[in-house]
Amino acid sequence: MKIALDAMGGDHGPAPCIEGALSAAQDLDVDVVLVGDEKVLAEECRRLGCTDSRLSIRHAPQVVEMHESPATVARKKRDSSIWIATELVKSGEADAVVSPGNTGASMVASFFVLGLTKGVERPAIATSLPTLTGEAILLDVGANVDCSAQHLTQFAIMGNEYGKHLFRKPNPRVGLLSIGEEDSKGNEVTKEAFKILKGSALNFVGNVEGRDVYSGNADVVVCDGFIGNVALKISEGVAETIKKLLFKEISGSLLGRLAYPLIASPLKNLKRRIDYAEFGGAPLLGVNGITMICHGRSSAKAIKNAIRRAKGLAESRVDELIQRDIEESLAQSRLPEEPST
């Protein structure tokens, strides 16, 4: 298994990427191609004492900066690390691409280089969220601002297949994010999507309200990219605020400091449950290949876990299974209705 890593795109430079790649090579039995400026990457590898033969370097003279328009990668930066890393997947030299760089650039590169899965109208970014019973998939979280009911249905189909892989469940529970549990709640798009999903072969559990996303009542939660991205950013902000408030309360009193040794272990477990580094990255579903999108501030641990998930998706051939499911759904929708008696 070989993973192409955009080693230049993150907020903290190539060091976390190289450290995460080295840890993945040693623990996950994968080869990692570090894509970026050869001179910079080679020097950083020397500084970090990285000599593992399972890590190699592919030169890419350009970098897409975080502030640049995603369209830049297609128009002016086809020698960038994210574009060349994606090309390695297209050519079969790598099984998946992982990038902590510009999210839009990753999407554009995947769209133009890998192409959309046959029958998929829009790709979707699927992220993992902690719940009371484990974790859930939320999609889309930023790839598409405006969606139709058909798009949401396709997101549900793609999320269902990803959920089968991630949770090892043959029939994940799929919910539609809305403003109420009743099928009459929501805007016209969500109400139409509800009707389609209710009649599908998916294990559709109905509408899911925002307050119930973390309950664990659904394994896959579907929404458009605007709502999904807002929900994700609010969730990240709440998690960070809770950590800071807990630390403030504990350190702000003598009783808190005395009690800390007794509650340190549960607090560490809580931090691990809500830490994005544990999930690593979010796959872009609906393209012909495995693309894993990471936080720009990803640590070495996050990079390693993103590589772990990319490897699992590639081994399970989730992209091919999504293609099969989409084709079956399209074929079903073309069948003529039986005449009423």
Coordinates of N, CA, C and O in Angstrom, one line a residue, residues 33-192:
V33 N 4.8 8.5 -0.1 CA 5.5 9.4 -1.0 C 5.2 10.9 -0.5 O 4.1 11.3 -0.5
L34 N 6.3 11.5 -0.1 CA 6.2 12.9 0.3 C 6.3 13.8 -0.9 O 7.3 13.8 -1.6
V35 N 5.3 14.5 -1.2 CA 5.2 15.3 -2.4 C 5.4 16.8 -2.0 O 4.7 17.3 -1.2
G36 N 6.4 17.4 -2.6 CA 6.7 18.8 -2.4 C 8.1 19.2 -2.9 O 8.7 18.4 -3.6
D37 N 8.6 20.3 -2.5 CA 9.9 20.8 -2.9 C 11.0 19.8 -2.4 O 11.1 19.6 -1.2
E38 N 11.6 19.2 -3.3 CA 12.6 18.1 -3.0 C 13.7 18.6 -2.0 O 14.0 17.9 -1.0
K39 N 14.2 19.8 -2.2 CA 15.3 20.3 -1.4 C 14.8 20.5 0.0 O 15.5 20.1 1.0
V40 N 13.6 21.1 0.1 CA 13.1 21.4 1.5 C 12.8 20.1 2.2 O 13.1 20.0 3.4
L41 N 12.1 19.2 1.5 CA 11.7 17.9 2.2 C 13.0 17.1 2.6 O 13.0 16.5 3.7
A42 N 14.0 17.0 1.7 CA 15.2 16.3 2.0 C 15.9 16.9 3.2 O 16.4 16.2 4.1
E43 N 16.0 18.2 3.3 CA 16.6 18.9 4.4 C 15.9 18.6 5.7 O 16.5 18.4 6.8
E44 N 14.5 18.7 5.6 CA 13.7 18.4 6.8 C 13.8 17.0 7.3 O 13.9 16.7 8.5
C45 N 13.9 16.1 6.4 CA 14.1 14.6 6.7 C 15.5 14.5 7.4 O 15.6 13.7 8.4
R46 N 16.5 15.1 6.9 CA 17.8 15.0 7.6 C 17.7 15.6 9.0 O 18.3 15.0 9.9
R47 N 17.1 16.7 9.1 CA 17.0 17.4 10.4 C 16.2 16.5 11.4 O 16.6 16.4 12.6
L48 N 15.2 15.8 11.0 CA 14.4 14.9 11.8 C 15.0 13.5 12.0 O 14.5 12.7 12.7
G49 N 16.1 13.3 11.3 CA 16.7 11.9 11.3 C 15.9 10.9 10.7 O 16.0 9.7 11.1
C50 N 15.2 11.2 9.7 CA 14.3 10.3 9.0 C 15.0 9.6 7.8 O 15.3 10.3 6.8
T51 N 15.3 8.4 8.0 CA 16.0 7.6 6.9 C 15.3 6.4 6.4 O 15.9 5.5 5.7
D52 N 14.1 6.2 6.9 CA 13.3 5.0 6.6 C 13.1 4.9 5.0 O 12.6 5.9 4.4
S53 N 13.4 3.8 4.5 CA 13.3 3.6 3.0 C 11.9 3.6 2.5 O 11.6 3.6 1.3
R54 N 10.9 3.4 3.5 CA 9.5 3.4 3.0 C 9.0 4.8 2.8 O 7.9 4.9 2.3
L55 N 9.8 5.8 3.0 CA 9.4 7.2 2.7 C 10.2 7.6 1.5 O 11.5 7.4 1.5
S56 N 9.6 8.1 0.5 CA 10.3 8.7 -0.7 C 9.8 10.1 -1.0 O 8.8 10.5 -0.4
I57 N 10.5 10.8 -1.8 CA 10.1 12.1 -2.2 C 9.8 12.3 -3.6 O 10.6 11.8 -4.5
R58 N 8.7 13.0 -4.0 CA 8.4 13.3 -5.3 C 8.4 14.8 -5.4 O 7.7 15.5 -4.7
H59 N 9.2 15.4 -6.3 CA 9.4 16.8 -6.4 C 8.2 17.5 -7.0 O 7.6 17.1 -8.0
A60 N 7.8 18.6 -6.3 CA 6.7 19.5 -6.8 C 7.1 20.9 -6.4 O 7.2 21.2 -5.2
P61 N 7.4 21.7 -7.4 CA 8.0 23.0 -7.1 C 7.0 24.1 -6.6 O 7.4 25.1 -6.1
Q62 N 5.7 23.8 -6.7 CA 4.7 24.8 -6.3 C 3.9 24.4 -5.1 O 3.8 23.2 -4.9
V63 N 3.4 25.4 -4.4 CA 2.5 25.1 -3.2 C 1.3 26.0 -3.4 O 1.4 27.2 -3.7
V64 N 0.1 25.4 -3.1 CA -1.1 26.2 -3.1 C -1.3 26.7 -1.6 O -1.5 26.0 -0.7
E65 N -1.2 28.0 -1.5 CA -1.3 28.6 -0.1 C -2.7 28.6 0.3 O -3.7 28.5 -0.5
M66 N -2.9 28.7 1.7 CA -4.3 28.6 2.2 C -5.2 29.8 1.8 O -6.4 29.6 1.6
H67 N -4.6 30.9 1.5 CA -5.4 32.1 1.1 C -5.8 32.1 -0.4 O -6.6 32.9 -0.8
E68 N -5.2 31.2 -1.1 CA -5.4 31.3 -2.6 C -6.7 30.6 -3.0 O -7.2 29.7 -2.3
S69 N -7.2 31.1 -4.1 CA -8.5 30.6 -4.6 C -8.3 29.1 -5.1 O -7.3 28.8 -5.7
P70 N -9.2 28.2 -4.7 CA -9.1 26.9 -5.2 C -8.9 26.7 -6.7 O -8.2 25.8 -7.1
A71 N -9.5 27.6 -7.5 CA -9.4 27.5 -8.9 C -7.9 27.7 -9.4 O -7.6 27.3 -10.5
T72 N -7.1 28.3 -8.5 CA -5.7 28.6 -8.9 C -5.0 27.3 -9.2 O -4.1 27.3 -10.1
V73 N -5.3 26.2 -8.5 CA -4.6 25.0 -8.7 C -4.7 24.4 -10.1 O -3.8 23.9 -10.7
A74 N -5.9 24.6 -10.7 CA -6.2 24.1 -12.0 C -5.6 25.1 -13.1 O -5.2 24.6 -14.2
R75 N -5.7 26.4 -12.8 CA -5.3 27.4 -13.8 C -3.8 27.6 -13.9 O -3.2 27.7 -14.9
K76 N -3.1 27.7 -12.7 CA -1.8 28.1 -12.6 C -0.8 27.2 -11.9 O 0.4 27.4 -11.9
K77 N -1.3 26.2 -11.1 CA -0.5 25.5 -10.2 C -0.6 24.0 -10.4 O -0.8 23.2 -9.4
R78 N -0.4 23.5 -11.6 CA -0.5 22.1 -11.9 C 0.9 21.4 -11.5 O 1.0 20.2 -11.7
D79 N 1.8 22.2 -11.1 CA 3.1 21.7 -10.6 C 3.1 21.8 -9.1 O 4.1 21.6 -8.4
S80 N 1.9 22.0 -8.4 CA 1.8 22.1 -7.0 C 1.8 20.7 -6.4 O 1.5 19.7 -7.0
S81 N 2.1 20.7 -5.1 CA 2.2 19.4 -4.3 C 0.9 18.7 -4.3 O 0.9 17.5 -4.5
I82 N -0.2 19.4 -4.2 CA -1.5 18.7 -4.1 C -1.9 18.1 -5.5 O -2.4 17.0 -5.6
W83 N -1.6 18.9 -6.5 CA -2.0 18.4 -7.9 C -1.1 17.1 -8.2 O -1.7 16.1 -8.7
I84 N 0.2 17.2 -8.0 CA 1.1 16.1 -8.4 C 0.8 14.9 -7.5 O 0.8 13.7 -7.9
A85 N 0.5 15.1 -6.2 CA 0.1 14.0 -5.3 C -1.2 13.3 -5.8 O -1.2 12.1 -5.8
T86 N -2.1 14.1 -6.3 CA -3.4 13.5 -6.8 C -3.1 12.7 -8.1 O -3.7 11.7 -8.4
E87 N -2.2 13.3 -8.9 CA -1.8 12.6 -10.2 C -1.2 11.2 -9.9 O -1.4 10.3 -10.7
L88 N -0.5 11.0 -8.8 CA 0.0 9.7 -8.4 C -1.0 8.7 -8.2 O -0.9 7.5 -8.6
V89 N -2.2 9.1 -7.7 CA -3.3 8.2 -7.5 C -3.9 7.9 -8.9 O -4.2 6.7 -9.2
K90 N -4.1 8.9 -9.8 CA -4.6 8.7 -11.1 C -3.8 7.7 -11.9 O -4.3 6.8 -12.6
S91 N -2.5 7.8 -11.8 CA -1.6 6.9 -12.6 C -1.4 5.6 -12.0 O -0.8 4.7 -12.6
G92 N -1.9 5.4 -10.7 CA -1.7 4.1 -10.1 C -0.4 3.9 -9.3 O -0.2 2.9 -8.7
E93 N 0.3 5.0 -9.2 CA 1.6 5.0 -8.4 C 1.3 5.1 -6.9 O 2.2 4.8 -6.1
A94 N 0.1 5.5 -6.6 CA -0.3 5.6 -5.2 C -1.7 5.1 -5.1 O -2.5 5.2 -6.0
D95 N -2.1 4.6 -3.9 CA -3.5 4.1 -3.7 C -4.4 5.2 -3.1 O -5.6 5.0 -3.1
A96 N -3.9 6.2 -2.5 CA -4.7 7.3 -1.9 C -3.8 8.5 -1.8 O -2.6 8.5 -1.8
V97 N -4.5 9.7 -1.7 CA -3.8 11.0 -1.4 C -4.3 11.6 -0.1 O -5.5 11.6 0.1
V98 N -3.4 12.1 0.6 CA -3.7 12.8 1.9 C -3.1 14.2 1.9 O -2.0 14.4 1.5
S99 N -4.0 15.2 2.3 CA -3.5 16.5 2.2 C -4.0 17.4 3.4 O -5.2 17.4 3.6
P100 N -3.1 18.1 4.1 CA -3.5 19.0 5.1 C -3.5 20.4 4.6 O -3.6 21.4 5.3
G101 N -3.5 20.6 3.3 CA -3.4 21.9 2.6 C -4.8 22.5 2.4 O -5.8 22.1 3.0
N102 N -4.8 23.4 1.4 CA -6.0 24.1 1.0 C -7.1 23.1 0.6 O -7.0 22.4 -0.3
T103 N -8.2 23.1 1.4 CA -9.3 22.2 1.2 C -9.9 22.3 -0.2 O -10.1 21.3 -0.9
G104 N -10.1 23.6 -0.6 CA -10.7 23.8 -2.0 C -9.8 23.3 -3.1 O -10.2 22.7 -4.1
A105 N -8.5 23.5 -2.9 CA -7.5 23.0 -3.9 C -7.5 21.5 -3.9 O -7.4 20.9 -5.0
S106 N -7.6 20.8 -2.8 CA -7.7 19.3 -2.8 C -8.9 18.9 -3.6 O -8.9 17.9 -4.3
M107 N -10.1 19.6 -3.4 CA -11.3 19.2 -4.1 C -11.1 19.4 -5.6 O -11.5 18.6 -6.4
V108 N -10.6 20.6 -6.0 CA -10.4 20.9 -7.4 C -9.5 19.9 -8.0 O -9.8 19.4 -9.1
A109 N -8.4 19.5 -7.4 CA -7.4 18.6 -7.9 C -8.1 17.2 -8.1 O -7.9 16.6 -9.2
S110 N -8.9 16.8 -7.1 CA -9.5 15.5 -7.2 C -10.6 15.5 -8.3 O -10.7 14.5 -9.1
F111 N -11.3 16.6 -8.5 CA -12.3 16.7 -9.5 C -11.7 16.7 -10.9 O -12.2 15.9 -11.7
F112 N -10.7 17.4 -11.1 CA -10.1 17.5 -12.5 C -9.2 16.3 -12.8 O -9.2 15.8 -13.9
V113 N -8.4 15.8 -11.8 CA -7.5 14.7 -12.1 C -8.2 13.4 -12.0 O -8.0 12.5 -12.9
L114 N -8.9 13.1 -10.9 CA -9.5 11.8 -10.7 C -10.9 11.7 -11.4 O -11.3 10.7 -11.9
G115 N -11.6 12.8 -11.4 CA -13.0 12.8 -12.0 C -14.0 12.3 -11.0 O -13.7 11.6 -10.0
L116 N -15.3 12.6 -11.3 CA -16.4 12.1 -10.4 C -16.7 10.7 -10.7 O -16.6 10.2 -11.9
T117 N -17.2 10.0 -9.7 CA -17.7 8.6 -9.9 C -18.9 8.7 -10.8 O -19.7 9.6 -10.7
K118 N -19.0 7.7 -11.7 CA -20.1 7.7 -12.7 C -21.4 7.8 -12.0 O -21.7 6.9 -11.1
G119 N -22.3 8.7 -12.3 CA -23.6 8.9 -11.7 C -23.6 9.8 -10.5 O -24.7 10.2 -10.1
V120 N -22.5 10.2 -10.0 CA -22.4 11.2 -8.9 C -22.4 12.6 -9.5 O -21.6 12.9 -10.3
E121 N -23.3 13.4 -9.0 CA -23.4 14.8 -9.5 C -22.5 15.7 -8.7 O -22.0 16.7 -9.2
R122 N -22.4 15.5 -7.4 CA -21.5 16.3 -6.5 C -20.7 15.4 -5.6 O -21.3 14.5 -5.0
P123 N -19.5 15.7 -5.4 CA -18.7 15.0 -4.3 C -19.1 15.5 -3.0 O -19.7 16.6 -2.9
A124 N -18.8 14.9 -1.9 CA -19.1 15.3 -0.5 C -18.0 15.0 0.4 O -17.3 14.0 0.3
I125 N -17.7 15.9 1.3 CA -16.7 15.7 2.4 C -17.4 15.1 3.6 O -18.4 15.7 4.1
A126 N -16.9 14.0 4.0 CA -17.6 13.2 5.2 C -16.6 13.3 6.4 O -15.5 12.7 6.3
T127 N -17.1 13.9 7.4 CA -16.2 13.9 8.6 C -16.8 13.0 9.7 O -18.0 12.6 9.7
S128 N -16.0 12.7 10.7 CA -16.4 11.9 11.8 C -16.6 12.8 13.1 O -15.8 13.6 13.4
L129 N -17.7 12.5 13.8 CA -18.0 13.2 15.0 C -18.2 12.2 16.2 O -18.7 11.1 16.0
P130 N -17.7 12.6 17.4 CA -17.9 11.7 18.5 C -19.3 11.7 19.0 O -20.0 12.7 18.9
T131 N -19.9 10.6 19.4 CA -21.2 10.5 19.9 C -21.2 9.7 21.2 O -20.2 9.2 21.7
L132 N -22.4 9.6 21.9 CA -22.5 8.9 23.1 C -22.2 7.4 23.0 O -21.9 6.7 23.9
T133 N -22.4 6.9 21.7 CA -22.2 5.5 21.5 C -21.0 5.2 20.6 O -20.8 4.0 20.3
G134 N -20.2 6.2 20.3 CA -19.1 5.9 19.4 C -18.7 7.1 18.6 O -18.2 8.1 19.0
E135 N -19.1 7.0 17.3 CA -18.9 8.1 16.4 C -19.9 8.0 15.3 O -20.5 7.0 15.0
A136 N -20.1 9.2 14.6 CA -21.1 9.3 13.5 C -20.4 10.0 12.3 O -19.5 10.7 12.5
I137 N -21.0 9.8 11.1 CA -20.5 10.4 9.9 C -21.4 11.6 9.6 O -22.6 11.4 9.6
L138 N -20.9 12.8 9.4 CA -21.6 13.9 8.9 C -21.2 14.3 7.5 O -20.0 14.5 7.3
L139 N -22.1 14.4 6.6 CA -21.7 14.9 5.2 C -22.9 15.5 4.6 O -24.1 15.2 4.9
D140 N -22.7 16.5 3.8 CA -21.4 17.1 3.4 C -21.0 18.2 4.4 O -21.9 18.9 4.9
V141 N -19.7 18.5 4.6 CA -19.3 19.5 5.5 C -18.5 20.6 4.8 O -17.7 21.2 5.4
G142 N -18.8 20.9 3.5 CA -18.2 22.0 2.9 C -17.9 22.0 1.4 O -17.5 22.9 0.8
A143 N -18.2 20.8 0.8 CA -17.9 20.7 -0.7 C -19.0 21.4 -1.5 O -18.7 21.9 -2.6
N144 N -20.3 21.5 -1.0 CA -21.4 22.0 -1.8 C -22.2 22.9 -0.9 O -22.8 22.5 0.1
V145 N -22.4 24.2 -1.3 CA -23.2 25.1 -0.5 C -24.6 24.9 -0.8 O -25.5 24.9 0.1
D146 N -25.0 24.8 -2.1 CA -26.4 24.6 -2.5 C -26.6 23.2 -3.0 O -25.9 22.8 -3.9
C147 N -27.6 22.5 -2.5 CA -27.8 21.2 -2.9 C -29.3 20.9 -3.3 O -30.2 21.6 -2.7
S148 N -29.5 20.0 -4.1 CA -30.9 19.5 -4.4 C -31.2 18.3 -3.6 O -30.3 17.7 -3.0
A149 N -32.4 17.9 -3.6 CA -32.8 16.7 -2.9 C -32.1 15.4 -3.5 O -31.7 14.5 -2.7
Q150 N -31.8 15.4 -4.8 CA -31.1 14.3 -5.4 C -29.7 14.3 -4.9 O -29.1 13.2 -4.7
H151 N -29.1 15.5 -4.7 CA -27.7 15.5 -4.2 C -27.7 14.9 -2.8 O -26.8 14.1 -2.4
L152 N -28.6 15.3 -1.9 CA -28.7 14.8 -0.6 C -28.8 13.3 -0.6 O -28.3 12.6 0.3
T153 N -29.6 12.8 -1.5 CA -29.9 11.4 -1.6 C -28.6 10.7 -1.9 O -28.2 9.6 -1.4
Q154 N -27.8 11.2 -2.9 CA -26.5 10.6 -3.2 C -25.5 10.7 -2.1 O -24.8 9.8 -1.9
F155 N -25.6 11.8 -1.3 CA -24.7 11.9 -0.1 C -25.0 10.7 0.8 O -24.1 10.1 1.4
A156 N -26.3 10.5 1.0 CA -26.8 9.4 1.9 C -26.2 8.0 1.4 O -25.8 7.2 2.2
I157 N -26.3 7.8 0.1 CA -25.8 6.5 -0.5 C -24.3 6.4 -0.2 O -23.8 5.3 0.2
M158 N -23.6 7.5 -0.5 CA -22.1 7.4 -0.3 C -21.8 7.3 1.2 O -20.9 6.5 1.5
G159 N -22.5 8.0 2.0 CA -22.2 7.9 3.5 C -22.5 6.6 4.0 O -21.9 6.0 4.9
N160 N -23.6 5.9 3.5 CA -23.9 4.6 3.9 C -22.8 3.6 3.6 O -22.5 2.8 4.5
E161 N -22.2 3.7 2.4 CA -21.1 2.8 2.1 C -19.9 3.0 3.0 O -19.2 2.1 3.4
Y162 N -19.6 4.3 3.2 CA -18.5 4.7 4.1 C -18.8 4.2 5.5 O -17.9 3.7 6.2
G163 N -20.0 4.3 5.9 CA -20.4 3.8 7.3 C -20.2 2.3 7.4 O -19.8 1.8 8.5
K164 N -20.5 1.6 6.4 CA -20.3 0.1 6.4 C -18.9 -0.2 6.7 O -18.6 -1.1 7.5
H165 N -18.0 0.5 6.0 CA -16.6 0.3 6.2 C -16.1 0.8 7.6 O -15.4 0.0 8.3
L166 N -16.5 2.0 8.0 CA -16.0 2.6 9.2 C -16.5 1.8 10.4 O -15.8 1.6 11.4
F167 N -17.8 1.5 10.5 CA -18.4 0.9 11.6 C -18.5 -0.6 11.6 O -19.0 -1.2 12.6
R168 N -18.2 -1.1 10.5 CA -18.3 -2.6 10.3 C -19.8 -3.0 10.5 O -20.1 -4.1 11.1
K169 N -20.7 -2.2 10.1 CA -22.1 -2.5 10.2 C -22.7 -2.7 8.8 O -22.5 -1.9 7.9
P170 N -23.5 -3.8 8.6 CA -24.0 -4.1 7.2 C -25.1 -3.1 6.8 O -25.4 -3.0 5.6
N171 N -25.7 -2.4 7.8 CA -26.9 -1.5 7.5 C -26.9 -0.3 8.4 O -27.7 -0.2 9.3
P172 N -26.0 0.6 8.2 CA -25.9 1.8 9.0 C -27.2 2.6 9.0 O -27.9 2.7 8.0
R173 N -27.5 3.2 10.2 CA -28.7 4.1 10.3 C -28.4 5.4 9.7 O -27.4 6.1 10.1
V174 N -29.2 5.9 8.7 CA -29.0 7.1 8.0 C -30.1 8.1 8.4 O -31.3 7.8 8.4
G175 N -29.7 9.3 8.8 CA -30.6 10.4 9.2 C -30.4 11.6 8.4 O -29.3 11.8 7.8
L176 N -31.4 12.4 8.2 CA -31.4 13.7 7.5 C -31.5 14.8 8.5 O -32.4 15.0 9.2
L177 N -30.4 15.7 8.5 CA -30.4 16.8 9.4 C -31.5 17.8 9.0 O -31.5 18.3 7.9
S178 N -32.3 18.1 10.0 CA -33.4 19.1 9.7 C -33.8 19.8 11.0 O -33.2 19.6 12.1
I179 N -34.8 20.6 11.0 CA -35.2 21.4 12.1 C -36.3 20.8 13.0 O -36.8 21.4 13.9
G180 N -36.7 19.6 12.7 CA -37.6 18.8 13.4 C -37.7 17.4 13.0 O -37.2 17.0 11.9
E181 N -38.2 16.5 13.9 CA -38.2 15.1 13.5 C -39.3 14.8 12.5 O -39.2 13.8 11.8
E182 N -40.4 15.5 12.5 CA -41.5 15.2 11.6 C -41.1 15.4 10.1 O -40.3 16.3 9.8
D183 N -41.7 14.6 9.3 CA -41.4 14.7 7.8 C -41.8 16.0 7.2 O -41.4 16.3 6.1
S184 N -42.7 16.7 7.9 CA -43.2 18.0 7.3 C -42.3 19.1 7.7 O -42.5 20.3 7.2
K185 N -41.2 18.9 8.5 CA -40.3 20.0 8.9 C -39.2 20.1 7.9 O -38.8 19.1 7.3
G186 N -38.7 21.3 7.8 CA -37.5 21.6 6.9 C -37.9 22.4 5.7 O -39.1 22.8 5.6
N187 N -36.9 22.7 4.9 CA -37.2 23.5 3.7 C -37.7 22.5 2.6 O -37.8 21.3 2.8
E188 N -38.0 23.0 1.4 CA -38.5 22.2 0.4 C -37.5 21.1 -0.1 O -37.9 20.0 -0.4
V189 N -36.2 21.4 0.0 CA -35.2 20.5 -0.4 C -35.2 19.3 0.5 O -35.2 18.1 0.1
T190 N -35.1 19.6 1.8 CA -35.0 18.5 2.8 C -36.3 17.7 2.9 O -36.3 16.5 3.1
K191 N -37.5 18.3 2.7 CA -38.7 17.6 2.6 C -38.8 16.6 1.4 O -39.3 15.5 1.6
E192 N -38.3 17.1 0.3 CA -38.3 16.2 -0.9 C -37.3 15.1 -0.7 O -37.5 13.9 -1.1

